[in-house]
Coordinates of C-alpha atoms in Angstrom, one line a residue:
X1 CA 119.5 82.3 109.6
X2 CA 118.5 84.7 112.6
X3 CA 121.2 86.9 114.5
X4 CA 120.0 88.3 117.6
X5 CA 121.5 91.2 119.7
X6 CA 120.1 91.9 123.0
X7 CA 120.2 93.6 126.3
X8 CA 117.9 94.7 129.1
X9 CA 118.8 98.7 129.6
X10 CA 116.1 100.8 128.1
X11 CA 116.3 104.3 127.4
X12 CA 113.6 106.7 129.4
X13 CA 111.8 109.4 128.1
X14 CA 108.8 111.3 128.1
X15 CA 106.2 111.9 125.3
X16 CA 103.8 114.7 125.0
X17 CA 100.1 113.1 124.6
X18 CA 98.0 114.9 122.3
X19 CA 94.5 113.8 122.6
X20 CA 92.7 115.9 119.8
X21 CA 95.1 113.4 117.5
X22 CA 92.8 110.4 117.9
X23 CA 89.9 112.9 117.4
X24 CA 90.8 114.2 114.2
X25 CA 89.9 111.4 111.8
X26 CA 86.6 110.8 113.4
X27 CA 85.9 114.5 113.0
X28 CA 87.3 114.7 109.3
X29 CA 85.0 112.1 108.4
X30 CA 82.1 113.5 110.2
X31 CA 82.5 116.7 108.2
X32 CA 83.1 115.1 105.1
X33 CA 79.4 113.5 105.6
X34 CA 77.8 116.1 107.2
X35 CA 78.7 118.2 104.1
X36 CA 77.2 115.4 101.7
X37 CA 73.8 115.7 103.9
X38 CA 73.9 119.6 103.5
X39 CA 74.2 119.3 99.6
X40 CA 71.1 116.8 99.9
X41 CA 69.2 119.5 102.0
X42 CA 69.8 121.9 99.2
X43 CA 68.2 119.9 96.7
X44 CA 65.4 118.8 99.1
X45 CA 64.5 122.3 99.7
X46 CA 64.6 123.3 96.2
X47 CA 62.4 120.8 95.0
X48 CA 58.8 121.1 95.2
X49 CA 57.6 117.9 93.6
X50 CA 58.9 115.4 91.3
X51 CA 56.3 114.0 88.7
X52 CA 56.6 111.1 86.0
X53 CA 60.1 109.5 84.7
X54 CA 61.3 112.6 83.3
X55 CA 61.0 114.0 86.8
X56 CA 62.6 111.3 88.8
X57 CA 65.3 111.1 86.3
X58 CA 66.2 114.7 86.2
X59 CA 65.6 114.8 89.9
X60 CA 68.3 111.9 90.2
X61 CA 70.7 113.7 87.7
X62 CA 70.5 116.7 89.8
X63 CA 71.4 114.6 93.3
X64 CA 74.2 113.0 91.8
X65 CA 75.4 116.2 90.2
X66 CA 75.3 118.0 93.2
X67 CA 77.4 115.1 95.2
X68 CA 79.6 114.8 92.4
X69 CA 80.8 118.6 92.5
X70 CA 80.9 118.5 96.4
X71 CA 82.8 115.1 96.1
X72 CA 85.4 117.0 93.7
X73 CA 86.2 119.8 96.7
X74 CA 86.4 117.0 99.0
X75 CA 89.1 115.0 97.0
X76 CA 91.0 118.1 96.5
X77 CA 91.1 118.8 100.2
X78 CA 92.1 115.5 101.2
X79 CA 95.2 115.7 98.6
X80 CA 96.1 119.3 100.1
X81 CA 98.5 118.0 102.3
X82 CA 97.0 120.2 105.2
X83 CA 99.9 119.4 108.0
X84 CA 96.8 118.7 111.0
X85 CA 95.2 115.9 108.6
X86 CA 98.4 114.5 107.2
X87 CA 100.0 114.3 110.7
X88 CA 96.8 112.5 112.3
X89 CA 94.9 110.8 109.9
X90 CA 98.3 109.6 108.1
X91 CA 99.5 110.3 104.1
X92 CA 98.3 106.7 103.0
X93 CA 95.0 106.8 104.9
X94 CA 94.1 110.3 103.3
X95 CA 95.2 108.4 100.1
X96 CA 92.9 105.4 100.7
X97 CA 90.1 108.0 101.5
X98 CA 91.2 110.0 98.0
X99 CA 91.4 106.5 96.0
X100 CA 87.8 105.8 97.4
X101 CA 86.1 108.9 96.9
X102 CA 87.7 109.4 93.3
X103 CA 85.7 106.2 92.3
X104 CA 82.6 107.5 94.0
X105 CA 82.9 110.8 92.1
X106 CA 83.5 109.4 88.7
X107 CA 80.6 107.0 88.9
X108 CA 78.4 110.1 90.4
X109 CA 79.8 112.1 87.5
X110 CA 78.8 109.5 84.8
X111 CA 75.4 108.6 86.6
X112 CA 74.8 112.6 86.6
X113 CA 75.5 112.9 83.0
X114 CA 73.5 110.0 82.0
X115 CA 70.4 110.8 84.0
X116 CA 70.3 114.1 82.7
X117 CA 70.4 113.6 79.2
X118 CA 67.5 110.8 79.6
X119 CA 65.8 112.9 81.9
X120 CA 65.5 115.9 79.5
X121 CA 65.3 113.9 76.2
X122 CA 61.8 112.6 77.7
X123 CA 60.8 116.2 78.9
X124 CA 61.4 117.3 75.2
X125 CA 60.3 113.9 73.4
X126 CA 63.7 114.1 71.6
X127 CA 66.2 111.1 70.9
X128 CA 69.2 111.0 73.5
X129 CA 71.9 111.4 71.1
X130 CA 70.1 114.8 69.9
X131 CA 69.1 115.7 73.3
X132 CA 73.1 115.2 74.3
X133 CA 74.1 117.5 71.6
X134 CA 71.9 120.2 72.1
X135 CA 73.1 120.2 76.1
X136 CA 76.3 120.3 75.1
X137 CA 76.4 123.2 72.6
X138 CA 73.7 125.3 73.5
X139 CA 73.4 125.5 77.4
X140 CA 76.2 127.7 79.3
X141 CA 79.0 126.6 80.1
X142 CA 78.4 122.7 79.3
X143 CA 80.8 122.6 76.4
X144 CA 83.6 123.0 79.0
X145 CA 81.7 121.2 81.2
X146 CA 81.9 118.3 79.1
X147 CA 85.7 118.5 78.5
X148 CA 86.1 118.7 82.3
X149 CA 83.8 115.5 82.8
X150 CA 85.9 113.7 80.0
X151 CA 89.2 114.8 81.3
X152 CA 87.8 113.8 84.9
X153 CA 87.0 110.2 83.3
X154 CA 90.5 109.7 81.6
X155 CA 91.9 110.4 85.2
X156 CA 89.5 107.8 86.8
X157 CA 90.8 105.3 84.6
X158 CA 94.2 105.8 84.4
X159 CA 93.8 105.7 88.4
X160 CA 92.6 102.4 88.6
X161 CA 94.7 99.4 89.9
X162 CA 95.3 97.9 86.3
X163 CA 96.4 100.9 84.6
X164 CA 98.8 102.0 87.5
X165 CA 100.7 98.8 87.2
X166 CA 101.6 99.7 83.9
X167 CA 102.5 103.7 84.5
X168 CA 105.6 104.4 86.6
X169 CA 104.7 106.5 89.9
X170 CA 106.3 109.7 88.0
X171 CA 103.8 109.3 85.0
X172 CA 100.7 108.7 87.5
X173 CA 101.5 111.5 89.5
X174 CA 101.8 114.1 86.6
X175 CA 98.8 112.7 85.0
X176 CA 96.9 113.5 88.2
X177 CA 97.7 117.0 87.6
X178 CA 94.5 116.9 85.0
X179 CA 92.4 116.7 87.8
X180 CA 92.4 120.4 88.6
X181 CA 91.9 121.2 85.3
X182 CA 88.9 119.1 85.0
X183 CA 87.5 120.7 88.4
X184 CA 88.1 124.2 86.7
X185 CA 86.7 123.2 83.5
X186 CA 83.6 121.7 85.1
X187 CA 82.8 124.2 87.9
X188 CA 81.0 126.9 85.8
X189 CA 78.3 124.7 84.1
X190 CA 77.3 123.8 87.9
X191 CA 76.1 127.2 88.8
X192 CA 74.9 128.5 85.5
X193 CA 73.0 125.5 84.7
X194 CA 72.2 123.9 88.1
X195 CA 68.6 124.5 89.3
X196 CA 69.6 124.7 92.8
X197 CA 71.9 127.2 92.0
X198 CA 70.1 129.4 89.5
X199 CA 68.6 132.4 91.5
X200 CA 70.0 131.2 95.0
X201 CA 72.7 133.9 96.3
X202 CA 73.1 131.8 99.6
X203 CA 73.8 128.5 97.9
X204 CA 76.0 130.1 94.9
X205 CA 78.0 131.9 98.0
X206 CA 78.3 128.7 99.9
X207 CA 79.8 126.9 96.9
X208 CA 82.0 129.5 96.1
X209 CA 83.3 129.4 99.6
X210 CA 83.6 125.7 99.5
X211 CA 85.8 125.7 96.1
X212 CA 87.7 128.8 97.0
X213 CA 88.4 127.7 100.1
X214 CA 89.7 124.3 99.0
X215 CA 92.0 126.3 96.1
X216 CA 93.5 128.4 98.8
X217 CA 94.3 125.4 100.7
X218 CA 96.2 123.7 97.5
X219 CA 97.7 126.8 96.4
X220 CA 99.5 127.4 100.0
X221 CA 100.3 123.6 101.0
X222 CA 101.1 122.4 97.8
X223 CA 103.1 125.3 96.0
X224 CA 103.6 128.6 98.4
X225 CA 105.2 126.6 101.2
X226 CA 107.3 124.2 99.3
X227 CA 108.8 127.0 97.2
X228 CA 109.3 129.3 100.4
X229 CA 111.1 126.4 102.2
X230 CA 113.3 125.3 98.9
X231 CA 114.2 129.4 99.2
X232 CA 115.0 129.3 102.8
X233 CA 116.5 125.8 103.6
X234 CA 118.6 125.8 100.3
X235 CA 119.2 121.8 100.6
X236 CA 121.9 120.2 98.3
X237 CA 123.2 116.6 98.2
X238 CA 126.5 116.5 100.4
X239 CA 127.3 112.7 99.7
X240 CA 125.8 109.4 98.2
X241 CA 127.1 106.6 100.0
X242 CA 126.4 102.8 99.4
X243 CA 124.5 100.9 102.1
X244 CA 123.7 97.3 100.5
X245 CA 123.0 96.1 96.9
X246 CA 120.9 98.5 95.4
X247 CA 120.9 100.4 98.5
X248 CA 122.0 103.9 99.0
X249 CA 122.4 106.7 101.5
X250 CA 121.6 110.3 100.1
X251 CA 123.3 112.7 102.7
X252 CA 121.9 116.5 102.4
X253 CA 123.2 119.7 104.2
X254 CA 121.2 122.9 104.4
X255 CA 120.2 125.8 106.5
X256 CA 117.8 126.4 109.1
X257 CA 116.7 122.4 109.1
X258 CA 115.4 122.4 112.5
X259 CA 112.5 124.4 111.2
X260 CA 111.4 121.8 108.9
X261 CA 110.1 119.6 112.4
X262 CA 110.8 116.5 110.8
X263 CA 109.9 113.6 113.2
X264 CA 111.3 110.0 113.4
X265 CA 109.2 107.8 111.1
X266 CA 108.0 110.9 108.8
X267 CA 108.9 111.1 105.3
X268 CA 109.4 113.9 103.0
X269 CA 108.7 114.5 99.1
X270 CA 112.2 115.1 97.4
X271 CA 112.8 116.9 94.1
X272 CA 116.4 116.9 92.7
X273 CA 116.9 119.7 90.5
X274 CA 119.1 117.4 88.0
X275 CA 118.3 116.4 84.6
X276 CA 115.7 113.6 84.5
X277 CA 114.6 114.5 88.2
X278 CA 113.7 118.0 88.9
X279 CA 110.0 117.5 87.5
X280 CA 109.2 114.8 89.9
X281 CA 108.7 114.8 93.8
X282 CA 108.8 111.2 95.2
X283 CA 108.4 110.3 99.2
X284 CA 111.2 108.6 101.0
X285 CA 111.8 108.4 104.4
X286 CA 114.3 110.0 106.8
X287 CA 116.8 107.3 107.9
X288 CA 118.4 109.1 110.7
X289 CA 116.9 111.5 112.9
X290 CA 116.7 115.1 111.6
X291 CA 120.1 117.5 112.0
X292 CA 119.8 121.1 112.2
X293 CA 122.3 121.1 109.6
X294 CA 122.0 117.7 107.9
X295 CA 119.3 115.1 107.0
X296 CA 119.9 111.6 105.2
X297 CA 117.6 109.3 103.2
X298 CA 118.3 105.9 102.4
X299 CA 116.5 104.5 99.2
X300 CA 116.6 101.2 97.1
X301 CA 116.8 101.3 93.5
X302 CA 113.0 100.3 92.3
X303 CA 112.3 102.2 89.4
X304 CA 113.9 104.9 87.5
X305 CA 113.8 107.9 89.8
X306 CA 115.0 105.9 92.7
X307 CA 117.9 104.1 90.9
X308 CA 119.2 107.4 89.3
X309 CA 119.6 108.9 93.1
X310 CA 122.9 106.5 93.1
X311 CA 124.1 108.9 90.3
X312 CA 123.8 112.4 92.0
X313 CA 126.8 114.7 92.3
X314 CA 127.4 116.8 95.3
X315 CA 126.1 120.1 95.3
X316 CA 122.9 119.2 93.6
X317 CA 120.1 121.6 94.4
X318 CA 117.2 120.1 96.4
X319 CA 113.9 120.9 97.5
X320 CA 112.0 119.0 100.2
X321 CA 108.3 119.0 100.9
X322 CA 106.8 117.8 104.0
X323 CA 107.5 116.4 106.8
X324 CA 104.3 114.2 106.3
X325 CA 102.9 111.0 107.6
X326 CA 101.6 110.2 111.0
X327 CA 104.0 106.9 111.5
X328 CA 105.5 108.8 114.6
X329 CA 106.0 108.0 118.4
X330 CA 102.5 109.5 118.7
X331 CA 101.0 106.2 117.7
X332 CA 102.3 104.2 120.9
X333 CA 99.8 103.1 123.1
X334 CA 101.7 100.2 125.2
X335 CA 105.1 100.6 127.2
X336 CA 106.8 97.7 124.9
X337 CA 107.2 98.3 121.1
X338 CA 108.1 95.9 118.5
X339 CA 109.5 97.4 115.0
X340 CA 109.0 94.8 112.2
X341 CA 110.7 95.9 108.8
X342 CA 111.1 94.4 105.7
X343 CA 114.0 95.2 102.9
X344 CA 114.3 98.7 102.6
X345 CA 111.2 99.6 105.0
X346 CA 114.0 99.6 107.9
X347 CA 114.3 103.5 107.1
X348 CA 111.5 104.8 109.4
X349 CA 111.7 102.3 111.5
X350 CA 115.8 102.9 111.9
X351 CA 114.7 106.3 113.4
X352 CA 112.2 105.1 115.7
X353 CA 114.3 102.4 117.0
X354 CA 116.7 105.0 117.8
X355 CA 114.6 107.5 119.6
X356 CA 111.5 105.8 121.1
X357 CA 111.6 105.6 124.7
X358 CA 111.0 102.5 127.0
X359 CA 111.5 98.8 125.9
X360 CA 112.1 98.3 122.0
X361 CA 112.3 95.2 120.0
X362 CA 113.3 95.1 116.3
X363 CA 112.9 92.5 113.9
X364 CA 114.6 92.8 110.7
X365 CA 113.6 90.4 107.3
X366 CA 115.5 90.9 104.2
X367 CA 116.4 88.3 101.6
X368 CA 120.1 87.9 101.9
X369 CA 122.6 88.9 104.9
X370 CA 124.1 91.3 102.5
X371 CA 120.6 93.3 101.8
X372 CA 120.4 94.0 105.5
X373 CA 120.9 98.0 105.4
X374 CA 122.5 99.5 107.8
X375 CA 123.1 97.1 110.2
X376 CA 125.9 98.7 111.5
X377 CA 123.9 101.5 112.8
X378 CA 121.3 99.1 114.1
X379 CA 124.1 97.2 116.0
X380 CA 125.4 100.4 117.7
X381 CA 121.9 101.7 118.7
X382 CA 121.2 98.2 120.1
X383 CA 124.5 98.4 122.0
X384 CA 123.8 101.6 123.4
X385 CA 120.4 101.4 124.5
X386 CA 120.5 97.6 125.1
X387 CA 117.6 97.0 122.7
X388 CA 116.9 93.8 121.3
X389 CA 117.6 93.1 117.3
X390 CA 116.9 90.4 115.3
X391 CA 118.0 89.8 111.5
X392 CA 116.0 87.3 109.8
X393 CA 117.0 86.3 106.3
X394 CA 115.2 84.2 103.6
X395 CA 118.3 82.9 102.2
X396 CA 120.1 80.4 102.5
X397 CA 116.6 78.4 102.9
X398 CA 117.8 76.2 105.6
X399 CA 118.0 79.4 107.7
X400 CA 115.1 81.1 106.6
X401 CA 112.0 81.7 109.3
X402 CA 108.5 82.1 108.3
X403 CA 106.7 85.2 108.7
X404 CA 104.0 83.1 111.1
X405 CA 102.4 84.0 114.6
X406 CA 104.6 81.2 116.1
X407 CA 107.9 82.4 114.7
X408 CA 107.0 85.7 115.7
X409 CA 105.9 84.6 119.2
X410 CA 109.3 82.7 119.5
X411 CA 111.3 86.0 118.9
X412 CA 109.0 88.1 121.0
X413 CA 107.4 85.8 123.6
X414 CA 104.8 88.5 124.9
X415 CA 104.2 89.6 121.6
X416 CA 100.2 90.3 122.5
X417 CA 101.5 93.0 124.8
X418 CA 103.3 95.1 122.2
X419 CA 102.5 98.2 120.1
X420 CA 103.6 97.2 116.4
X421 CA 105.2 99.4 113.9
X422 CA 105.1 97.7 110.5
X423 CA 107.0 98.7 107.3
X424 CA 108.0 96.7 104.2
X425 CA 106.5 95.5 101.0
X426 CA 103.0 95.2 100.5
X427 CA 103.0 91.2 100.3
X428 CA 105.1 91.3 103.5
X429 CA 102.9 94.0 105.3
X430 CA 99.8 91.7 104.8
X431 CA 101.1 88.7 105.9
X432 CA 102.8 90.4 108.9
X433 CA 99.2 92.0 109.6
X434 CA 97.6 88.6 109.5
X435 CA 100.5 86.7 111.7
X436 CA 100.3 89.6 114.4
X437 CA 96.4 89.7 114.5
X438 CA 96.8 85.8 114.9
X439 CA 99.3 86.3 117.7
X440 CA 96.8 88.2 119.7
X441 CA 98.0 91.9 118.9
X442 CA 95.0 93.9 118.7
X443 CA 94.5 95.7 115.4
X444 CA 94.4 99.1 117.2
X445 CA 98.0 98.2 118.1
X446 CA 99.4 97.8 114.6
X447 CA 100.6 101.1 113.3
X448 CA 101.4 100.5 109.6
X449 CA 101.7 103.3 106.7
X450 CA 102.2 102.5 103.2
X451 CA 104.5 104.4 101.6
X452 CA 103.4 103.4 97.9
X453 CA 100.9 105.8 97.0

């Protein structure tokens, strides 16, 4: 079944362009690779010659160890929630960089451990097991370093996709904090045993500056800022209202909320200070434009945390971290925009539907008509701005419409001339991206931010 409301008038507005937003992702990657090159230069300068199998193995162990240590700092910096990076690169893109970097870091740390043990055993003519015991028990800080390595390895295993499927978001999130402890435990042995640092004050100073700088970013943006905002904004639950089967809107009130600066399309991490929820900070998008005294999120019950929100009592204290994400009007490059939503993915697109200037079309897909959350608001917005909204449902089957290039082009005839904001479940998002590309929409005009981290 497809229901359409359409009109001709468009909301006029201006958008402040910020060219630096497009340069930041490139500059961030360039800085990361430049740092890695600097680490290799440090090894090269400190290495006069490499002789024999033991020398080659030990040299490779030193290189992988240096790169693993540097990568640890990069991984922590990527997840420090620095606003400049988060709002330009995008939270989901940073998460992908972090995940890829995590796999590389675990591999480098494992290679470093095996190569150093092997190389040292050849040098001392000892067996590998005996050499490993000697290193761990008699070298400075290596016992702590080994504990850090094992903890880091365990975190990497639990972060693998197969393991993630068996863990709730809250469990995975809490286990990930072990990374901080792992890096702390491993840091000392780099300076006390690393041949590139022993006696090299400049290298030691640079290494301390790198890790202290990252520690400062984490302390400020992940702990100090949320604490300060929690005390200042004094957010509380005002009411919880049903929107569709399994979907509720949580209305919140607070003070000085204009200082949060939340843009349509962004999300915050919400911590509800009630038993069972107070230790989790989960990401949910704003489902209405931010108001100086009022915020709203709309959530579908997809796990223990989201299901519990339907039972929140008015007056419950709330801490909000953010806003985060780059899924905003700044991504827009064309005068026409298509908003393509699937299920509860309507939440960030509902705010963009109300606020984006120019010609905007909304296509909202759901399983059943009753699953179309916020439909009354969407119709009112369409009426006010004389925009176009298409509702597409899968049931009953006789009324369903496939997510294909042909079907999308039938709804939006000049689809290739649009910017597309896409938000929905992973399967729907993947199918939609393929259909949009087949319909001629350039990849640079398909804006998709995943909210499953």
